[in-house]
CSV table of N, CA and C in Angstrom, one decimal:
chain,number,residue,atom,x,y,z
A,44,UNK,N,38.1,27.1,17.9
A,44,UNK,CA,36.8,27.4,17.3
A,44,UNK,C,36.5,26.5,16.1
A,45,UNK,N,35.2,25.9,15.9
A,45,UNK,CA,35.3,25.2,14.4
A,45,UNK,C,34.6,26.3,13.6
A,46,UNK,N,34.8,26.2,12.6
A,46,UNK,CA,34.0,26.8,11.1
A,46,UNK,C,32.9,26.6,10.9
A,47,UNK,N,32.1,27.4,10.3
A,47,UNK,CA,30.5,27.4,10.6
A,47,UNK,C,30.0,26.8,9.7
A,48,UNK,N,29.1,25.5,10.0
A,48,UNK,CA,29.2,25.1,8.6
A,48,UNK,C,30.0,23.3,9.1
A,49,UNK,N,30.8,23.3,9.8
A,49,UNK,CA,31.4,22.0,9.9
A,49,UNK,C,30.4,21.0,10.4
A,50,UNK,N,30.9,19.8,9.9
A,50,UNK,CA,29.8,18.6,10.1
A,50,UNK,C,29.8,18.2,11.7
A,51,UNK,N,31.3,18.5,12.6
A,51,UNK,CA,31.3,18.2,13.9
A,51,UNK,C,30.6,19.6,14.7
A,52,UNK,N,30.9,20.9,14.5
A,52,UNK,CA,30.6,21.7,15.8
A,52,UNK,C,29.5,22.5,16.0
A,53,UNK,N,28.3,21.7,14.8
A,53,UNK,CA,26.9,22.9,14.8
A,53,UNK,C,26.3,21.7,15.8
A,54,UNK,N,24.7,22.3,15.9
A,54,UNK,CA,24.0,21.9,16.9
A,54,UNK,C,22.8,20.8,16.1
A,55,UNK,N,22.4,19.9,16.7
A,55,UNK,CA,21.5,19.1,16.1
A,55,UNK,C,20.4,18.5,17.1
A,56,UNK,N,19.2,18.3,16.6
A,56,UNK,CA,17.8,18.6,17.2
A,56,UNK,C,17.1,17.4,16.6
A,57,UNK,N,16.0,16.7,17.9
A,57,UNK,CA,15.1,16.0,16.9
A,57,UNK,C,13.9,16.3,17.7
A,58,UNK,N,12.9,16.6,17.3
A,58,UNK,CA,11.5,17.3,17.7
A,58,UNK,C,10.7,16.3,17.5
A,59,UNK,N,10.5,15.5,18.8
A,59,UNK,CA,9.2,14.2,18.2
A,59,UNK,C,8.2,14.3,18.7
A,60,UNK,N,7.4,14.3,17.6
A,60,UNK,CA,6.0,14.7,18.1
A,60,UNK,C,5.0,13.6,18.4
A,61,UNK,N,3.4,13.8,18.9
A,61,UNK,CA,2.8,13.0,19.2
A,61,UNK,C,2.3,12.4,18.2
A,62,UNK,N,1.4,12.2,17.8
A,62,UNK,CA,0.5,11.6,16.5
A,62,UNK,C,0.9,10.0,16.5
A,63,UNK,N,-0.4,9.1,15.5
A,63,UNK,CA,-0.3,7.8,14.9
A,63,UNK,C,0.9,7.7,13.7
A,64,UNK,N,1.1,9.2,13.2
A,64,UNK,CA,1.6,8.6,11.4
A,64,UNK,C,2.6,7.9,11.5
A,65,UNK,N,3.1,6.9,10.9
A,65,UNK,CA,4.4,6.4,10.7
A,65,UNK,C,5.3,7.2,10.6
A,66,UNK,N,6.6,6.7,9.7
A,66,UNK,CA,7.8,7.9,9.3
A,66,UNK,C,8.7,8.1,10.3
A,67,UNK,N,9.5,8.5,10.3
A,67,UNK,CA,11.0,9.1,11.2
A,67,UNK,C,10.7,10.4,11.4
A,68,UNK,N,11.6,10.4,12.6
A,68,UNK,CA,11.2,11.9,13.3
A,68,UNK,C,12.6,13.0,11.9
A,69,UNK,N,12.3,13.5,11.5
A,69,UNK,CA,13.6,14.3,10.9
A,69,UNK,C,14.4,15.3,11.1
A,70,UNK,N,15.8,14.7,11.4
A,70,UNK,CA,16.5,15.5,12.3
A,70,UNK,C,17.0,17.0,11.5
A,71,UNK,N,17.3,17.9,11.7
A,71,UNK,CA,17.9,19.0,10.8
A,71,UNK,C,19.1,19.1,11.9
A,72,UNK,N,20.4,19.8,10.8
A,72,UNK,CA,21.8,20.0,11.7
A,72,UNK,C,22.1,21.0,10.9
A,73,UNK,N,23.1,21.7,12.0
A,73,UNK,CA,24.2,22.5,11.0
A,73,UNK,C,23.7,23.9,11.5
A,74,UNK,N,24.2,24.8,10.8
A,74,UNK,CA,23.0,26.0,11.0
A,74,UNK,C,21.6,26.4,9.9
A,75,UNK,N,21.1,27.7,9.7
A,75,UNK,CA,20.2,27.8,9.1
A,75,UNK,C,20.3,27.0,7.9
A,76,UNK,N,21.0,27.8,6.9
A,76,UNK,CA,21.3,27.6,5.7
A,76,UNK,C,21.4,26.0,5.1
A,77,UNK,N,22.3,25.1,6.4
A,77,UNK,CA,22.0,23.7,6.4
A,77,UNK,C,21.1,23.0,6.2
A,78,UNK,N,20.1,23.6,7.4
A,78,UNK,CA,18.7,23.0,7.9
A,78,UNK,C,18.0,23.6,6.7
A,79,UNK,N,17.8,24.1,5.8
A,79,UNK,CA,17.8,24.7,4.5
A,79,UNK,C,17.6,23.7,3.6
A,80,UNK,N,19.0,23.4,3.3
A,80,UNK,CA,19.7,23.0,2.2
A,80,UNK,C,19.0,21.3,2.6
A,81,UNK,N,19.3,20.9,3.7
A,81,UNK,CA,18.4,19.5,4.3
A,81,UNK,C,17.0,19.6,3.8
A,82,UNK,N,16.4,20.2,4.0
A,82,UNK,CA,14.9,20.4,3.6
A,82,UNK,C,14.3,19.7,2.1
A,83,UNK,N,15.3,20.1,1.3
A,83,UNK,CA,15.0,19.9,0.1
A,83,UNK,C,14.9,18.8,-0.6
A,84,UNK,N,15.5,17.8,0.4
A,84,UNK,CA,16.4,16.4,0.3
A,84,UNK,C,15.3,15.5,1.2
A,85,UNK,N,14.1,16.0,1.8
A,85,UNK,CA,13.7,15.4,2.9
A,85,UNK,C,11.8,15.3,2.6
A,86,UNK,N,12.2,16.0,1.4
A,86,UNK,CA,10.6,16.3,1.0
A,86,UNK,C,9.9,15.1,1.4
A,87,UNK,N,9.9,13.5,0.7
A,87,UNK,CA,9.0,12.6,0.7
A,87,UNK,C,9.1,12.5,2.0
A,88,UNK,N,9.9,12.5,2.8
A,88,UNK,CA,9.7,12.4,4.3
A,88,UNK,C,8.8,13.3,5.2
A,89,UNK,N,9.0,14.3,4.7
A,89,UNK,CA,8.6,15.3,5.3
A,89,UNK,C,7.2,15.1,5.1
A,90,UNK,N,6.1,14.9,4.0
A,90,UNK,CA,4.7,14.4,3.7
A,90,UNK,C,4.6,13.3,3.7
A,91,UNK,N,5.3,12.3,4.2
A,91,UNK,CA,5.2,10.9,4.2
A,91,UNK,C,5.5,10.1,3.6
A,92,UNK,N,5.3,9.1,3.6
A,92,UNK,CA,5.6,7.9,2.5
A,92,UNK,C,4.3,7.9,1.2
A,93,UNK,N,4.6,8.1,0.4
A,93,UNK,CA,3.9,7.5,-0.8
A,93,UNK,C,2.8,6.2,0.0
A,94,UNK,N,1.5,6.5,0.4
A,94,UNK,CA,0.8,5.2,0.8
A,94,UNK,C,-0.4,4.7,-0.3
A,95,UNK,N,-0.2,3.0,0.0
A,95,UNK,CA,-1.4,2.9,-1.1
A,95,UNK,C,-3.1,2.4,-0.4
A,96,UNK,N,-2.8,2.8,0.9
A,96,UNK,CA,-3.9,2.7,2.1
A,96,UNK,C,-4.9,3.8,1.7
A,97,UNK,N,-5.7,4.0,1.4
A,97,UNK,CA,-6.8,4.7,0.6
A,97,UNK,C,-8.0,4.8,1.8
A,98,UNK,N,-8.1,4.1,2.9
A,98,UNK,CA,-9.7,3.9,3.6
A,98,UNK,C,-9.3,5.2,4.8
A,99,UNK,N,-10.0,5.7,5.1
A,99,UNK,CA,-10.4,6.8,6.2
A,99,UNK,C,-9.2,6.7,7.1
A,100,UNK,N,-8.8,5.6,7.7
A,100,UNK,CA,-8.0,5.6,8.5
A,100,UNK,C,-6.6,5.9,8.2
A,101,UNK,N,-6.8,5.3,7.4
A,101,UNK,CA,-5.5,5.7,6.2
A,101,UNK,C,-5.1,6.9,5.9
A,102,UNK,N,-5.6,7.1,5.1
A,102,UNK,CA,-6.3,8.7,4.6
A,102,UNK,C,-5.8,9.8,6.1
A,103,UNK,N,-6.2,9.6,7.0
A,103,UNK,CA,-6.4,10.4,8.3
A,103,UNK,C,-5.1,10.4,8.9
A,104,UNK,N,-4.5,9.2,8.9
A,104,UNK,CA,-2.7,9.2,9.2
A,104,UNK,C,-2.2,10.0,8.6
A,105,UNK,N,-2.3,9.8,7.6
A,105,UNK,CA,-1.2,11.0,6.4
A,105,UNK,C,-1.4,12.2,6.7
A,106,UNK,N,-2.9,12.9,7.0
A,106,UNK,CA,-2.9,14.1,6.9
A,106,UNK,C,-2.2,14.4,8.8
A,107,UNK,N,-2.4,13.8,9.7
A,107,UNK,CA,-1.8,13.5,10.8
A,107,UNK,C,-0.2,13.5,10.5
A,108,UNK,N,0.3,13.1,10.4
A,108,UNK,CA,1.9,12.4,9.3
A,108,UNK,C,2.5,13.9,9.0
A,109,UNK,N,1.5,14.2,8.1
A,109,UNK,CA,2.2,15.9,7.6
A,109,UNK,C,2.2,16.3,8.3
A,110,UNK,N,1.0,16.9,9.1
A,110,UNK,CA,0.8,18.2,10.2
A,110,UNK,C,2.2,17.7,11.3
A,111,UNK,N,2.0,16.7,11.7
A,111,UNK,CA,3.5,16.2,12.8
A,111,UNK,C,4.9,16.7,11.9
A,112,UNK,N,5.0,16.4,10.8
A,112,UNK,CA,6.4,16.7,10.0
A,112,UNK,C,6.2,18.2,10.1
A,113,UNK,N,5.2,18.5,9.6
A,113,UNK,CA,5.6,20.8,9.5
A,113,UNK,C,6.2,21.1,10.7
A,114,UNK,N,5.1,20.5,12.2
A,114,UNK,CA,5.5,21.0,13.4
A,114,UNK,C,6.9,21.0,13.5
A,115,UNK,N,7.2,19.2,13.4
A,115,UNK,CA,8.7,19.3,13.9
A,115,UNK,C,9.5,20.5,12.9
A,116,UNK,N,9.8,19.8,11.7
A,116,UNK,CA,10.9,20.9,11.1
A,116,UNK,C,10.7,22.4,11.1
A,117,UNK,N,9.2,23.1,11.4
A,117,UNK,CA,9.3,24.6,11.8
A,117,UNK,C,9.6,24.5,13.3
A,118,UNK,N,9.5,23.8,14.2
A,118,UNK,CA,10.2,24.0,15.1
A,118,UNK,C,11.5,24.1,15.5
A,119,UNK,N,12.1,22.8,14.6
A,119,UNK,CA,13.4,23.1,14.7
A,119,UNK,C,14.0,24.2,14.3
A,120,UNK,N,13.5,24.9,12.9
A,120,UNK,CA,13.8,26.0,12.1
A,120,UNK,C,14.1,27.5,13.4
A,121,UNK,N,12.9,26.6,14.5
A,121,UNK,CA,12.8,28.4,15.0
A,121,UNK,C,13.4,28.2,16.2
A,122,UNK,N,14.1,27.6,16.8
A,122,UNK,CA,15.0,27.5,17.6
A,122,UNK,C,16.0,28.3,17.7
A,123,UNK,N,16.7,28.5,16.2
A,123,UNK,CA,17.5,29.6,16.2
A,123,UNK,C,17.4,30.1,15.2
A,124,UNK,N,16.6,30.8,14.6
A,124,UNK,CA,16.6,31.5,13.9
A,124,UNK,C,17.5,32.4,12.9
A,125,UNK,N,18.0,33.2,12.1
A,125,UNK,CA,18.7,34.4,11.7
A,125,UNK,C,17.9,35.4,12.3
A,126,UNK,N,18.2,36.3,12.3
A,126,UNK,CA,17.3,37.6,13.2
A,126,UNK,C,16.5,38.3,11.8
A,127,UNK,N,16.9,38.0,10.8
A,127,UNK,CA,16.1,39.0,9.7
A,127,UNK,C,15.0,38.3,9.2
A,128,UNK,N,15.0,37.1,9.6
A,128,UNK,CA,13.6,36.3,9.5
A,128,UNK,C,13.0,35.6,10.6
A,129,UNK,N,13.2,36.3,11.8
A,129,UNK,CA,13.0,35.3,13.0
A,129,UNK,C,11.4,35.4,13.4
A,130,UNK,N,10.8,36.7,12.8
A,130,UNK,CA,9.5,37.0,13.3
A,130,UNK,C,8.3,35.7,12.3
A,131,UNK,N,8.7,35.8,11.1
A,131,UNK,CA,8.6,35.2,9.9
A,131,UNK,C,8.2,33.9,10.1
A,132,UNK,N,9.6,32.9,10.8
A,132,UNK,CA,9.7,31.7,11.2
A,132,UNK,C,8.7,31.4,12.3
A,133,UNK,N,8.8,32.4,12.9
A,133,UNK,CA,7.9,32.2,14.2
A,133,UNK,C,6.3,32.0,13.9
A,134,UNK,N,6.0,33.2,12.6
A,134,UNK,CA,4.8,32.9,12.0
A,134,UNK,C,4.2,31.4,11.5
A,135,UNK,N,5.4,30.8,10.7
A,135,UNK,CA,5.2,29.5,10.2
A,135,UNK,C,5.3,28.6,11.2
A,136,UNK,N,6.4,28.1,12.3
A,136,UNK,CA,6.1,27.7,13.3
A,136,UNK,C,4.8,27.5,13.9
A,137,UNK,N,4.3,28.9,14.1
A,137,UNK,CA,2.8,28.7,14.7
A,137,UNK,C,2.1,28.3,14.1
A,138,UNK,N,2.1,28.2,13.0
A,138,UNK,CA,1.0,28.0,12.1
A,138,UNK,C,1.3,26.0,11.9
A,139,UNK,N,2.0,25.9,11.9
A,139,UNK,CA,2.4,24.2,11.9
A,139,UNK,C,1.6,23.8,13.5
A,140,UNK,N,2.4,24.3,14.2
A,140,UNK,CA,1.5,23.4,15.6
A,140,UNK,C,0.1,23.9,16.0
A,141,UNK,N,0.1,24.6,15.7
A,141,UNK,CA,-1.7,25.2,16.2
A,141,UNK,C,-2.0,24.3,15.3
A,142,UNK,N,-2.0,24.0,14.0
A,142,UNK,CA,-3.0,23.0,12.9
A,142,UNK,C,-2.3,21.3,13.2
A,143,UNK,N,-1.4,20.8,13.7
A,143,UNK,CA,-1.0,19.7,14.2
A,143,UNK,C,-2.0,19.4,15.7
A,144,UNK,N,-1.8,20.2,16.5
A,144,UNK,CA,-2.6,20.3,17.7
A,144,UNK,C,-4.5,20.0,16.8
A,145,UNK,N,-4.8,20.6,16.2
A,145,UNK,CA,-6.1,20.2,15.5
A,145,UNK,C,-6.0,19.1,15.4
A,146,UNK,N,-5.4,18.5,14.4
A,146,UNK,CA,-5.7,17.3,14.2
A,146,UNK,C,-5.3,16.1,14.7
A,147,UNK,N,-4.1,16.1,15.5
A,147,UNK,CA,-3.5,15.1,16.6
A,147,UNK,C,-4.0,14.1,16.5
A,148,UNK,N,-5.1,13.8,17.6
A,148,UNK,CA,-6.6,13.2,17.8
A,148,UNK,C,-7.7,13.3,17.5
A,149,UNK,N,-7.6,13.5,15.8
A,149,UNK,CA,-8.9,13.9,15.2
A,149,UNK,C,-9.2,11.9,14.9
A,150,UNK,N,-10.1,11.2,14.8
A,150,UNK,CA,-10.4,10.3,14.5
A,150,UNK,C,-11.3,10.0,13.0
A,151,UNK,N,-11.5,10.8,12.2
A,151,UNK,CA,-12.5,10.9,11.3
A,151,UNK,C,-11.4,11.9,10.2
A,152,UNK,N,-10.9,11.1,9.0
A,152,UNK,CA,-10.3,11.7,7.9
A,152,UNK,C,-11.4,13.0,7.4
A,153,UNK,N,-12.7,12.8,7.4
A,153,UNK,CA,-13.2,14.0,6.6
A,153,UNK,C,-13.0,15.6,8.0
A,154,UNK,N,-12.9,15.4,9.2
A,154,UNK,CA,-12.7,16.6,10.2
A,154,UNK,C,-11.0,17.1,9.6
A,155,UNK,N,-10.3,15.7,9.7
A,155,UNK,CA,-8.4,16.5,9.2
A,155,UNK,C,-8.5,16.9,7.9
A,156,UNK,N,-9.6,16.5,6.8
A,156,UNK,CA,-9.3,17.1,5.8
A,156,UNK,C,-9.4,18.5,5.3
A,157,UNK,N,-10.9,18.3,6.7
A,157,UNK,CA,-11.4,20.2,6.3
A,157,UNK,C,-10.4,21.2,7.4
A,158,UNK,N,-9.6,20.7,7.8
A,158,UNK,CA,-8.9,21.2,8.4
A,158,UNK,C,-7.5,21.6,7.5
A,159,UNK,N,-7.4,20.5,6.8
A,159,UNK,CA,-6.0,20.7,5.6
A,159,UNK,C,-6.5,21.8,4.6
A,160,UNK,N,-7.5,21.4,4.7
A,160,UNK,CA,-8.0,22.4,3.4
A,160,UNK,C,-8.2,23.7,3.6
A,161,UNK,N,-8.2,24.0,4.9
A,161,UNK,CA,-8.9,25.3,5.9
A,161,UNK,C,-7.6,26.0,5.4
A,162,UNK,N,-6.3,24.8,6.1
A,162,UNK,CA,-4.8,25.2,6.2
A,162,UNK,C,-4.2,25.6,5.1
A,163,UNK,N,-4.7,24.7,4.0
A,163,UNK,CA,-3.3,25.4,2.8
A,163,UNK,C,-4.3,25.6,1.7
A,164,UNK,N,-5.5,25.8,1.9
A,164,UNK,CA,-6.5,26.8,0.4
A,164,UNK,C,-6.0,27.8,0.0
A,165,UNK,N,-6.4,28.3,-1.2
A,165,UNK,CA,-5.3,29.4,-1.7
A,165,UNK,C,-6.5,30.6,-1.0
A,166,UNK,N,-7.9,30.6,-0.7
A,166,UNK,CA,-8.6,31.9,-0.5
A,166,UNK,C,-7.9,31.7,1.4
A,167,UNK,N,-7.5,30.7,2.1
A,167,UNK,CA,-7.5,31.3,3.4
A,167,UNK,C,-5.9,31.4,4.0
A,168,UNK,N,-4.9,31.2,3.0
A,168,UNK,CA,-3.7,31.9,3.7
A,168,UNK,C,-3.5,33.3,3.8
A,169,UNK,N,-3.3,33.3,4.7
A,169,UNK,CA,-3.2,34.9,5.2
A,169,UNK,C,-2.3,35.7,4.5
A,170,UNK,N,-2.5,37.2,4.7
A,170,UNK,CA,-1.7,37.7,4.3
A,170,UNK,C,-0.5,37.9,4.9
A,171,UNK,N,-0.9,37.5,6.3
A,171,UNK,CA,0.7,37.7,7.0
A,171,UNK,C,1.2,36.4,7.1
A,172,UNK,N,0.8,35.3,6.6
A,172,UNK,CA,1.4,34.2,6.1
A,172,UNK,C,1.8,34.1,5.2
A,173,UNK,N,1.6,35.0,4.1
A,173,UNK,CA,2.3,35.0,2.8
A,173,UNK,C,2.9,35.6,2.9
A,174,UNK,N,3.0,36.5,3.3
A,174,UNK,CA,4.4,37.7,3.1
A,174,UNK,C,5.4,36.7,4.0
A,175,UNK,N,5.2,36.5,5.0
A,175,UNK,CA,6.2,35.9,6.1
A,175,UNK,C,6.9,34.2,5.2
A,176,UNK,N,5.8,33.4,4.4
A,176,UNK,CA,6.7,32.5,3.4
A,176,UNK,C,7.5,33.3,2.6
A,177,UNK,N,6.9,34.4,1.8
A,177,UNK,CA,7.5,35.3,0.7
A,177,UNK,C,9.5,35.8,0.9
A,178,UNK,N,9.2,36.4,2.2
A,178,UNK,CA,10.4,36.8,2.9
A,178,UNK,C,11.4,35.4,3.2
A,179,UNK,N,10.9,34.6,3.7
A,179,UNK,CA,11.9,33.4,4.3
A,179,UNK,C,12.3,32.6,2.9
A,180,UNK,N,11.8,33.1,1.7
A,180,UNK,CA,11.8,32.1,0.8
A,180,UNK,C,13.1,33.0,-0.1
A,181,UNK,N,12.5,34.5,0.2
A,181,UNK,CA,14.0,36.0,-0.5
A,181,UNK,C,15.1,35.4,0.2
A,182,UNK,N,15.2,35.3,1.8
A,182,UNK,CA,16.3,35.0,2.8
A,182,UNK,C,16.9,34.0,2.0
A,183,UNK,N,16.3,33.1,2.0
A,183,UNK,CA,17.0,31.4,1.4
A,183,UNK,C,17.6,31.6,0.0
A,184,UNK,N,16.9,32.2,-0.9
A,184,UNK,CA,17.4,32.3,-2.0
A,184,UNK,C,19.1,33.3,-2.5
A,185,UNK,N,19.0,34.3,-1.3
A,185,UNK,CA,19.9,35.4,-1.5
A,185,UNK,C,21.0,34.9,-0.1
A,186,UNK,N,20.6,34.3,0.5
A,186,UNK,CA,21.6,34.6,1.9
A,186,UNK,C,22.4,32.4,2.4
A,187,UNK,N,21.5,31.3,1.6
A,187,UNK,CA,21.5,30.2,1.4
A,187,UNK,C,21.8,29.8,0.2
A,188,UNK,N,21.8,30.5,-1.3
A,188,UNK,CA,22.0,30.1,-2.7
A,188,UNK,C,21.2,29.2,-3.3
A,189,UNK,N,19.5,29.1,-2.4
A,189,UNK,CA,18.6,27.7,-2.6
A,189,UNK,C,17.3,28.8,-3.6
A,190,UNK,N,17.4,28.1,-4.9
A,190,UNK,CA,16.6,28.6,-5.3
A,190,UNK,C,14.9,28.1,-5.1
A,191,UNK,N,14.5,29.3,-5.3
A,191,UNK,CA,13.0,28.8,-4.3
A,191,UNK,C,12.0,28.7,-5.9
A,192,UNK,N,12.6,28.2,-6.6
A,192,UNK,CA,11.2,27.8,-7.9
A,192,UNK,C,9.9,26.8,-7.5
């Protein structure tokens, strides 16, 4: 048996999605806590490169870029879940591909933006999307040692 936790005997995933944006697919490994602890370390990847492309098309990649990065890494996340946040992940999962699926093939930066904006405004996250971040954010903090400030 190896130890949970070892760099050779956990499972490793890469979830590549469709879209234009640039960037690498981002693999997560290990178990939860890992894929966790990865996260934190992956930020600029995860929203893209720092671009200094400013015109519509531009503009339209990136928000494309992100929605592809949420998808992948909540997908990976919900692959296997922990069971005390599996419903939770599932929430955020969905919530990454149904709004990636929006904008995929959107052609026009101002459609992906009112879409970004739809996605993460403070008046339209849900309540059951907040509670369900709120919880996975207690899990990580108390059960991973990752403080969630």
């Amino acid at each position: 048996t190896t130890a949970s936790g070892s760099d050779d005997g956990d499972t490793s995933t890469t979830v590549a999605g469709g879209g234009t944006g640039g960037g690498d697919d981002i693999e997560l490994t290990g178990d939860f806590c890992d894929k966790a602890r990865q996260l934190e370390t992956v930020g600029d990847d995860l929203f893209g490169e720092t671009s200094t492309d400013t015109s519509p098309e531009g503009l339209l990649a990136g928000v494309q870029q992100m929605f592809r990065a949420l998808d992948n890494v909540y997908g990976q996340l919900n692959e296997d879940p922990p069971a005390a946040i599996a419903d939770e992940i599932g929430i955020l999962a969905e919530f990454a591909s149904s709004n990636y699926e929006k904008v995929k093939d959107m052609t026009s930066y101002e459609e992906a933006a009112k879409i970004a904006q739809t996605a993460f405004g403070q008046d339209s996250v849900s309540d059951e999307f907040q509670a369900a971040s709120d919880k996975i954010g207690a899990y990580v903090e108390k059960e991973c040692g990752i403080s969630q400030e």
